[in-house]
Coordinates of N, CA and C in Angstrom, one line a residue:
X920 N 0.8 -1.2 0.0 CA 0.0 0.0 0.0 C 0.9 1.2 0.0
X921 N 0.4 2.2 -0.7 CA 1.0 3.5 -0.7 C 0.6 4.3 0.5
X922 N 1.5 4.9 1.3 CA 1.1 5.7 2.5 C 1.0 7.1 2.0
X923 N -0.2 7.7 2.2 CA -0.5 9.0 1.9 C -1.0 9.8 3.1
X924 N -0.7 11.1 3.1 CA -1.2 12.0 4.2 C -2.1 13.1 3.6
X925 N -3.1 13.5 4.3 CA -3.9 14.7 3.9 C -4.1 15.6 5.1
X926 N -3.7 16.8 5.0 CA -3.7 17.8 6.1 C -4.3 19.1 5.7
X927 N -5.2 19.6 6.4 CA -5.7 21.0 6.2 C -4.9 21.9 7.1
X928 N -4.4 23.0 6.4 CA -3.5 23.9 7.1 C -3.9 25.4 6.8
X929 N -3.6 26.3 7.6 CA -3.8 27.7 7.3 C -2.6 28.2 6.6
X930 N -2.6 29.5 6.1 CA -1.5 30.1 5.4 C -0.3 30.1 6.3
X931 N -0.4 30.3 7.6 CA 0.7 30.3 8.5 C 1.0 28.9 9.1
X932 N 0.5 27.9 8.4 CA 0.9 26.5 8.7 C 0.2 25.8 9.9
X933 N -0.8 26.5 10.5 CA -1.5 25.9 11.7 C -2.4 24.8 11.2
X934 N -2.5 23.7 11.9 CA -3.4 22.6 11.6 C -4.3 22.3 12.8
X935 N -4.1 22.9 13.9 CA -4.9 22.6 15.1 C -6.3 23.2 14.9
X936 N -7.3 22.4 15.4 CA -8.7 22.9 15.5 C -9.3 23.2 14.2
X937 N -9.1 22.5 13.1 CA -9.7 23.0 11.8 C -11.2 22.9 11.9
X938 N -11.7 21.8 12.5 CA -13.2 21.7 12.6 C -13.8 22.4 13.8
X939 N -13.1 22.4 14.9 CA -13.5 23.1 16.2 C -12.4 22.9 17.2
X940 N -12.4 23.8 18.2 CA -11.5 23.6 19.3 C -12.1 22.6 20.3
X941 N -11.3 21.7 20.7 CA -11.7 20.7 21.7 C -11.5 21.3 23.1
X942 N -12.0 20.6 24.1 CA -11.8 21.1 25.5 C -10.3 21.2 25.8
X943 N -9.6 20.2 25.3 CA -8.1 20.1 25.5 C -7.4 21.3 24.9
X944 N -7.9 21.7 23.6 CA -7.3 22.9 23.0 C -7.6 24.1 23.8
X945 N -8.8 24.3 24.2 CA -9.1 25.5 25.0 C -8.4 25.6 26.3
X946 N -8.2 24.4 26.9 CA -7.4 24.4 28.2 C -6.0 24.9 28.0
X947 N -5.5 24.7 26.7 CA -4.1 25.1 26.4 C -4.1 26.5 25.8
X948 N -5.2 27.2 25.8 CA -5.2 28.6 25.4 C -5.6 28.8 23.9
X949 N -5.9 27.7 23.2 CA -6.3 27.9 21.8 C -7.8 28.2 21.6
X950 N -8.1 29.4 21.0 CA -9.4 29.9 21.0 C -10.0 30.1 19.5
X951 N -9.2 29.6 18.5 CA -9.6 29.9 17.2 C -10.0 28.7 16.3
X952 N -10.7 27.8 17.0 CA -11.0 26.6 16.3 C -12.2 26.8 15.3
X953 N -12.3 25.9 14.3 CA -13.3 25.9 13.3 C -13.0 26.7 12.1
X954 N -11.7 27.0 11.9 CA -11.3 27.9 10.8 C -11.5 27.3 9.4
X955 N -11.7 26.0 9.3 CA -11.9 25.4 8.0 C -13.3 25.2 7.7
X956 N -14.2 25.4 8.6 CA -15.6 25.2 8.4 C -16.1 26.1 7.2
X957 N -16.8 25.5 6.3 CA -17.3 26.3 5.1 C -16.3 26.6 4.1
X958 N -15.0 26.3 4.3 CA -14.0 26.6 3.3 C -14.1 25.6 2.2
X959 N -13.6 26.0 1.0 CA -13.6 25.1 -0.1 C -14.9 25.1 -0.9
X960 N -14.8 25.0 -2.2 CA -16.0 24.9 -3.0 C -16.4 23.4 -3.2
X961 N -17.4 23.2 -4.0 CA -18.0 21.8 -4.2 C -16.9 20.9 -4.7
X962 N -16.0 21.4 -5.6 CA -15.0 20.5 -6.2 C -14.0 20.1 -5.1
X963 N -13.6 21.0 -4.2 CA -12.7 20.7 -3.2 C -13.3 19.7 -2.2
X964 N -14.6 19.9 -1.8 CA -15.2 19.0 -0.9 C -15.4 17.6 -1.6
X965 N -15.6 17.5 -2.9 CA -15.7 16.3 -3.6 C -14.4 15.6 -3.6
X966 N -13.3 16.3 -3.8 CA -11.9 15.8 -3.8 C -11.6 15.1 -2.5
X967 N -12.0 15.8 -1.4 CA -11.7 15.3 0.0 C -12.5 14.0 0.2
X968 N -13.8 14.0 -0.2 CA -14.6 12.8 0.0 C -14.1 11.7 -0.8
X969 N -13.7 11.9 -2.1 CA -13.2 10.9 -3.0 C -11.9 10.3 -2.4
X970 N -11.1 11.2 -1.8 CA -9.8 10.7 -1.2 C -10.1 9.6 -0.1
X971 N -11.0 10.0 0.8 CA -11.4 9.0 1.8 C -11.9 7.7 1.2
X972 N -12.7 7.8 0.2 CA -13.4 6.6 -0.4 C -12.4 5.7 -1.1
X973 N -11.2 6.2 -1.5 CA -10.3 5.3 -2.2 C -9.3 4.6 -1.2
X974 N -9.4 4.9 0.1 CA -8.5 4.3 1.1 C -8.8 2.8 1.3
X975 N -7.7 2.1 1.4 CA -7.8 0.7 1.8 C -7.8 0.5 3.3
X976 N -7.1 1.5 4.0 CA -7.0 1.4 5.4 C -6.6 2.8 5.9
X977 N -6.8 3.1 7.1 CA -6.5 4.4 7.7 C -5.5 4.2 8.9
X978 N -4.6 5.2 9.0 CA -3.6 5.2 10.1 C -3.8 6.5 10.8
X979 N -3.9 6.5 12.2 CA -4.1 7.7 13.0 C -3.1 7.8 14.1
X980 N -2.8 9.0 14.6 CA -2.3 9.2 15.9 C -3.4 9.1 16.9
X981 N -3.1 9.0 18.2 CA -4.2 8.7 19.2 C -5.2 9.8 19.2
X982 N -4.7 11.1 19.3 CA -5.7 12.2 19.5 C -6.6 12.3 18.3
X983 N -6.1 12.3 17.1 CA -7.0 12.3 15.9 C -7.9 11.1 15.9
X984 N -7.4 10.0 16.2 CA -8.3 8.8 16.3 C -9.5 9.0 17.2
X985 N -9.2 9.5 18.4 CA -10.3 9.7 19.4 C -11.3 10.7 18.9
X986 N -10.8 11.8 18.2 CA -11.7 12.8 17.7 C -12.6 12.2 16.6
X987 N -12.0 11.4 15.7 CA -12.7 10.8 14.6 C -13.7 9.7 15.1
X988 N -13.3 9.0 16.1 CA -14.1 7.9 16.7 C -15.4 8.5 17.3
X989 N -15.2 9.7 18.0 CA -16.3 10.4 18.6 C -17.2 11.1 17.7
X990 N -16.8 11.2 16.4 CA -17.7 11.9 15.4 C -18.0 11.0 14.3
X991 N -17.1 10.7 13.4 CA -17.4 9.9 12.2 C -17.8 8.4 12.7
X992 N -17.2 8.0 13.8 CA -17.5 6.7 14.3 C -18.7 6.5 15.1
X993 N -19.3 7.6 15.6 CA -20.4 7.4 16.5 C -21.7 8.3 16.3
X994 N -21.5 9.3 15.6 CA -22.7 10.2 15.3 C -23.4 9.7 14.0
X995 N -24.7 9.3 14.2 CA -25.4 8.7 13.1 C -25.3 9.5 11.8
X996 N -25.5 10.8 11.9 CA -25.6 11.6 10.6 C -24.2 11.6 10.0
X997 N -23.1 11.6 10.8 CA -21.8 11.6 10.2 C -21.4 10.2 9.7
X998 N -21.9 9.1 10.4 CA -21.6 7.8 9.9 C -22.2 7.5 8.6
X999 N -23.4 8.2 8.3 CA -24.1 8.0 7.0 C -23.4 8.8 5.9
X1000 N -22.6 9.8 6.2 CA -21.9 10.5 5.2 C -20.9 9.7 4.4
X1001 N -20.7 9.9 3.1 CA -19.7 9.0 2.4 C -18.4 8.9 3.1
X1002 N -17.9 10.0 3.7 CA -16.6 9.9 4.5 C -16.8 9.0 5.7
X1003 N -17.9 9.1 6.4 CA -18.1 8.2 7.5 C -18.3 6.8 7.1
X1004 N -18.9 6.5 6.0 CA -19.0 5.2 5.5 C -17.6 4.6 5.2
X1005 N -16.8 5.4 4.5 CA -15.4 4.9 4.2 C -14.7 4.6 5.4
X1006 N -14.7 5.5 6.4 CA -14.0 5.3 7.7 C -14.5 4.1 8.4
X1007 N -15.8 3.9 8.4 CA -16.3 2.8 9.2 C -16.2 1.4 8.6
X1008 N -16.0 1.4 7.2 CA -15.9 0.1 6.5 C -14.4 -0.4 6.4
X1009 N -13.5 0.5 6.5 CA -12.1 0.2 6.3 C -11.4 -0.1 7.7
X1010 N -10.3 -0.9 7.6 CA -9.5 -1.2 8.8 C -8.8 0.1 9.3
X1011 N -8.7 0.3 10.6 CA -8.1 1.5 11.2 C -7.0 1.1 12.1
X1012 N -5.9 1.8 12.0 CA -4.7 1.5 12.8 C -4.3 2.8 13.6
X1013 N -3.9 2.6 14.8 CA -3.6 3.7 15.7 C -2.2 3.6 16.2
X1014 N -1.4 4.6 16.0 CA 0.0 4.6 16.6 C -0.1 5.2 18.0
X1015 N -0.1 4.3 19.0 CA -0.3 4.8 20.4 C 0.4 3.9 21.4
X1016 N 0.9 4.4 22.4 CA 1.4 3.6 23.6 C 0.5 3.7 24.8
X1017 N -0.6 4.5 24.6 CA -1.5 4.7 25.8 C -2.9 4.2 25.5
X1018 N -3.3 4.0 24.3 CA -4.6 3.5 24.0 C -4.6 2.0 24.2
X1019 N -5.5 1.5 25.0 CA -5.6 0.1 25.4 C -6.8 -0.6 24.9
X1020 N -8.0 0.1 24.9 CA -9.2 -0.6 24.5 C -10.0 0.3 23.5
X1021 N -9.6 0.3 22.3 CA -10.3 1.2 21.3 C -11.8 0.7 21.1
X1022 N -12.7 1.7 21.1 CA -14.1 1.3 20.9 C -14.6 1.2 19.5
X1023 N -13.9 1.9 18.6 CA -14.3 1.9 17.2 C -14.0 0.5 16.5
X1024 N -15.0 0.0 15.9 CA -14.8 -1.4 15.3 C -13.7 -1.4 14.3
X1025 N -13.1 -2.5 14.2 CA -12.0 -2.8 13.2 C -10.8 -1.9 13.4
X1026 N -10.5 -1.7 14.7 CA -9.3 -0.9 15.0 C -8.2 -1.8 15.6
X1027 N -7.0 -1.5 15.1 CA -5.8 -2.2 15.7 C -4.8 -1.2 16.2
X1028 N -4.4 -1.3 17.4 CA -3.4 -0.4 18.0 C -2.0 -0.9 17.7
X1029 N -1.2 0.0 17.1 CA 0.2 -0.4 16.8 C 1.1 0.0 18.0
X1030 N 1.8 -0.9 18.5 CA 2.8 -0.7 19.6 C 4.1 -1.2 19.2
X1031 N 5.1 -0.9 20.1 CA 6.4 -1.5 19.8 C 7.1 -0.8 18.7
X1032 N 7.7 -1.5 17.8 CA 8.5 -0.9 16.7 C 7.5 -0.4 15.6
X1033 N 7.2 0.9 15.7 CA 6.2 1.5 14.8 C 6.7 1.5 13.4
X1034 N 8.0 1.8 13.1 CA 8.4 1.8 11.7 C 8.3 0.4 11.1
X1035 N 8.6 -0.7 11.9 CA 8.4 -2.0 11.3 C 7.0 -2.4 11.1
X1036 N 6.1 -2.0 12.0 CA 4.7 -2.2 11.9 C 4.1 -1.5 10.6
X1037 N 4.5 -0.3 10.4 CA 4.0 0.5 9.3 C 4.6 -0.1 8.0
X1038 N 5.9 -0.5 8.0 CA 6.5 -1.2 6.9 C 5.7 -2.4 6.5
X1039 N 5.3 -3.2 7.5 CA 4.5 -4.4 7.2 C 3.2 -4.0 6.5
X1040 N 2.5 -3.0 7.0 CA 1.3 -2.5 6.4 C 1.5 -2.1 5.0
X1041 N 2.6 -1.3 4.7 CA 2.8 -0.9 3.4 C 3.2 -2.0 2.4
X1042 N 3.7 -3.1 3.0 CA 4.1 -4.2 2.1 C 2.9 -5.1 1.7
X1043 N 1.7 -4.9 2.4 CA 0.5 -5.7 2.0 C -0.1 -5.2 0.8
X1044 N -0.8 -6.1 0.0 CA -1.4 -5.6 -1.2 C -2.5 -4.6 -0.9
X1045 N -2.7 -3.7 -1.8 CA -3.7 -2.7 -1.7 C -3.3 -1.4 -2.3
X1046 N -4.2 -0.4 -2.2 CA -4.0 0.9 -2.8 C -3.4 1.9 -1.9
X1047 N -4.1 2.4 -0.9 CA -3.6 3.5 0.0 C -3.9 3.2 1.4
X1048 N -2.9 3.5 2.2 CA -2.9 3.6 3.7 C -2.9 5.1 4.0
X1049 N -4.0 5.6 4.4 CA -4.2 7.1 4.5 C -4.0 7.6 5.9
X1050 N -3.4 8.7 6.1 CA -3.3 9.5 7.3 C -4.0 10.8 7.2
X1051 N -4.9 11.1 8.0 CA -5.6 12.4 8.0 C -5.4 13.1 9.3
X1052 N -5.0 14.4 9.2 CA -4.7 15.1 10.5 C -3.4 14.5 11.1
X1053 N -3.5 14.2 12.4 CA -2.4 13.5 13.1 C -1.1 14.1 12.8
X1054 N -0.9 15.4 13.2 CA 0.3 16.2 12.9 C 1.6 15.5 13.5
X1055 N 1.6 15.1 14.7 CA 2.7 14.5 15.3 C 3.1 13.2 14.5
X1056 N 2.2 12.4 14.2 CA 2.4 11.2 13.4 C 2.9 11.5 12.0
X1057 N 2.3 12.5 11.4 CA 2.7 12.9 10.0 C 4.2 13.4 10.0
X1058 N 4.6 14.2 11.0 CA 5.9 14.6 11.1 C 6.9 13.5 11.3
X1059 N 6.5 12.5 12.1 CA 7.4 11.3 12.4 C 7.5 10.5 11.1
X1060 N 6.4 10.3 10.4 CA 6.4 9.5 9.2 C 7.3 10.2 8.1
X1061 N 7.2 11.5 8.0 CA 8.1 12.2 7.0 C 9.6 12.1 7.4
X1062 N 9.8 12.2 8.7 CA 11.2 12.1 9.2 C 11.8 10.7 9.0
X1063 N 11.0 9.7 9.0 CA 11.4 8.3 8.8 C 11.2 7.8 7.4
X1064 N 11.0 8.7 6.4 CA 10.9 8.4 5.0 C 9.8 7.3 4.7
X1065 N 8.7 7.4 5.4 CA 7.6 6.5 5.2 C 6.5 7.0 4.4
X1066 N 6.5 8.3 4.1 CA 5.4 8.9 3.3 C 5.7 8.8 1.8
X1067 N 4.7 8.3 1.1 CA 4.8 8.3 -0.4 C 4.2 9.5 -1.1
X1068 N 3.2 10.1 -0.5 CA 2.5 11.2 -1.1 C 1.9 12.0 0.0
X1069 N 1.9 13.3 -0.1 CA 1.4 14.2 0.9 C 0.5 15.3 0.2
X1070 N -0.7 15.4 0.7 CA -1.7 16.4 0.2 C -1.9 17.5 1.3
X1071 N -1.7 18.7 0.9 CA -1.9 19.8 1.8 C -3.1 20.6 1.2
X1072 N -4.1 20.8 2.0 CA -5.2 21.7 1.7 C -5.1 23.0 2.4
X1073 N -4.7 24.0 1.7 CA -4.4 25.3 2.4 C -5.6 26.2 2.4
X1074 N -6.0 26.6 3.6 CA -7.2 27.5 3.7 C -6.7 28.9 3.8
X1075 N -7.3 29.8 3.1 CA -6.8 31.2 3.0 C -7.2 32.0 4.3
X1076 N -6.5 31.7 5.4 CA -6.7 32.4 6.6 C -5.3 32.3 7.4
X1077 N -5.0 33.4 8.1 CA -3.9 33.4 9.0 C -4.4 33.4 10.4
X1078 N -4.0 32.4 11.1 CA -4.5 32.2 12.5 C -3.8 32.9 13.6
X1079 N -2.5 32.9 13.5 CA -1.7 33.6 14.5 C -1.5 32.9 15.8
X1080 N -2.1 31.7 15.9 CA -1.8 30.8 17.1 C -2.2 29.4 16.7
X1081 N -1.7 28.5 17.5 CA -2.1 27.1 17.3 C -0.9 26.2 16.9
X1082 N -1.0 24.9 17.0 CA 0.0 24.0 16.6 C 0.2 23.9 15.1
X1083 N 1.4 24.0 14.6 CA 1.7 24.0 13.2 C 2.1 22.6 12.8
X1084 N 1.8 22.3 11.5 CA 2.2 21.0 10.9 C 3.7 20.8 11.0
X1085 N 4.4 21.9 10.6 CA 5.9 21.8 10.7 C 6.4 22.7 11.7
X1086 N 7.3 22.2 12.7 CA 7.8 23.0 13.7 C 8.8 24.0 13.2
X1087 N 9.2 24.9 14.1 CA 10.2 25.9 13.8 C 11.5 25.4 13.3
X1088 N 11.9 24.3 14.0 CA 13.1 23.5 13.6 C 12.8 22.1 13.3
X1089 N 13.4 21.5 12.4 CA 13.1 20.1 12.1 C 13.9 19.6 10.9
X1090 N 13.7 18.4 10.4 CA 14.4 17.9 9.2 C 13.9 18.6 8.0
X1091 N 14.8 18.7 7.0 CA 14.4 19.4 5.7 C 14.0 18.3 4.7
X1092 N 13.2 18.7 3.7 CA 12.7 17.8 2.8 C 12.3 18.5 1.5
X1093 N 12.8 18.0 0.4 CA 12.4 18.5 -0.9 C 11.1 17.8 -1.4
X1094 N 10.3 18.5 -2.1 CA 9.1 17.9 -2.6 C 8.9 18.1 -4.1
X1095 N 8.4 17.1 -4.7 CA 8.0 17.2 -6.1 C 6.5 17.4 -6.2
X1096 N 6.1 18.4 -6.9 CA 4.6 18.7 -7.1 C 4.0 17.7 -8.1
X1097 N 2.9 17.1 -7.6 CA 2.2 16.1 -8.4 C 1.0 16.7 -9.0
X1098 N 0.3 17.5 -8.2 CA -1.0 18.1 -8.6 C -1.2 19.4 -7.8
X1099 N -1.9 20.4 -8.4 CA -2.2 21.6 -7.7 C -3.4 22.3 -8.3
X1100 N -4.3 22.8 -7.5 CA -5.4 23.5 -8.0 C -5.9 24.5 -6.9
X1101 N -6.5 25.6 -7.4 CA -7.0 26.6 -6.5 C -8.5 26.7 -6.8
X1102 N -9.4 26.6 -5.8 CA -10.8 26.6 -6.0 C -11.4 28.0 -6.0
X1103 N -12.7 28.1 -6.2 CA -13.4 29.3 -6.3 C -13.4 30.1 -5.0
X1104 N -13.1 29.5 -3.9 CA -13.0 30.2 -2.6 C -11.6 30.4 -2.1
X1105 N -10.6 30.2 -3.0 CA -9.2 30.4 -2.7 C -8.5 29.3 -1.9
X1106 N -9.2 28.2 -1.8 CA -8.5 27.0 -1.1 C -7.6 26.4 -2.1
X1107 N -6.4 26.2 -1.7 CA -5.4 25.5 -2.6 C -5.2 24.1 -2.2
X1108 N -5.2 23.2 -3.1 CA -4.9 21.8 -2.9 C -3.6 21.5 -3.6
X1109 N -2.6 21.0 -2.9 CA -1.3 20.6 -3.4 C -1.0 19.2 -3.0
X1110 N -0.6 18.4 -4.0 CA -0.2 17.0 -3.8 C 1.3 16.9 -4.1
X1111 N 2.1 16.4 -3.2 CA 3.5 16.3 -3.3 C 4.0 14.9 -3.1
X1112 N 5.2 14.6 -3.7 CA 5.9 13.4 -3.3 C 7.2 13.8 -2.7
X1113 N 7.6 13.3 -1.6 CA 8.9 13.6 -1.0 C 10.0 13.2 -2.0
X1114 N 11.1 14.1 -2.1 CA 12.1 14.0 -3.1 C 13.5 14.2 -2.4
X1115 N 13.7 13.6 -1.3 CA 15.0 13.7 -0.6 C 15.3 15.0 0.0
X1116 N 16.5 15.4 0.2 CA 16.9 16.6 0.8 C 16.9 17.7 -0.2
X1117 N 16.6 19.0 0.2 CA 16.7 20.1 -0.8 C 18.1 20.4 -1.1
X1118 N 18.3 21.1 -2.3 CA 19.6 21.6 -2.6 C 19.7 23.0 -2.1
X1119 N 20.9 23.4 -1.6 CA 21.1 24.7 -1.1 C 22.2 25.4 -1.9
X1120 N 22.1 26.7 -1.9 CA 23.2 27.5 -2.6 C 24.5 27.3 -1.9
X1121 N 25.6 27.2 -2.7 CA 26.9 27.1 -2.2 C 27.6 28.4 -2.4
X1122 N 28.5 28.8 -1.5 CA 29.3 30.0 -1.6 C 30.6 29.8 -2.3

């Protein structure tokens, strides 16, 4: 399976609270949740839905898994949505050392050697193993050369606070652009493939 990631981010790179601020977010001083609600035109929403529908399996970090399980996995209206159907019908894997008894059906918790476990998943026949949200996991996967394709959906807003997808310091990575479009509401969808380390100017 090809490992792909999809992340909604602001112009200043924030990914926290795109749908809403959780109680945990607010306790940590984040007050600007829901910045992606209503963003994107019909084509962008269709692209996001179709991406979920082509997944053979999903991989989550613990926090995103619990948010999805409490919404797409348990709210009847959301379960009936095509994204909810895709999530509920496919196998789900969670990278966590603390989650012990997942309630969402068809969930497997990955413990121990995470790189080896994900390598085994990628080696199985199939189309895509998808990661949605899960910023910490996405950063780890990129740092360990496990991402085959990365989609960024950039919402035209500057948030000025919140957790960013890429930290102030971290590993560097060159990207090859596979696909790019801007919709009628100014939302940019960019699909990249990792391409090793960037080249820098020499003196």
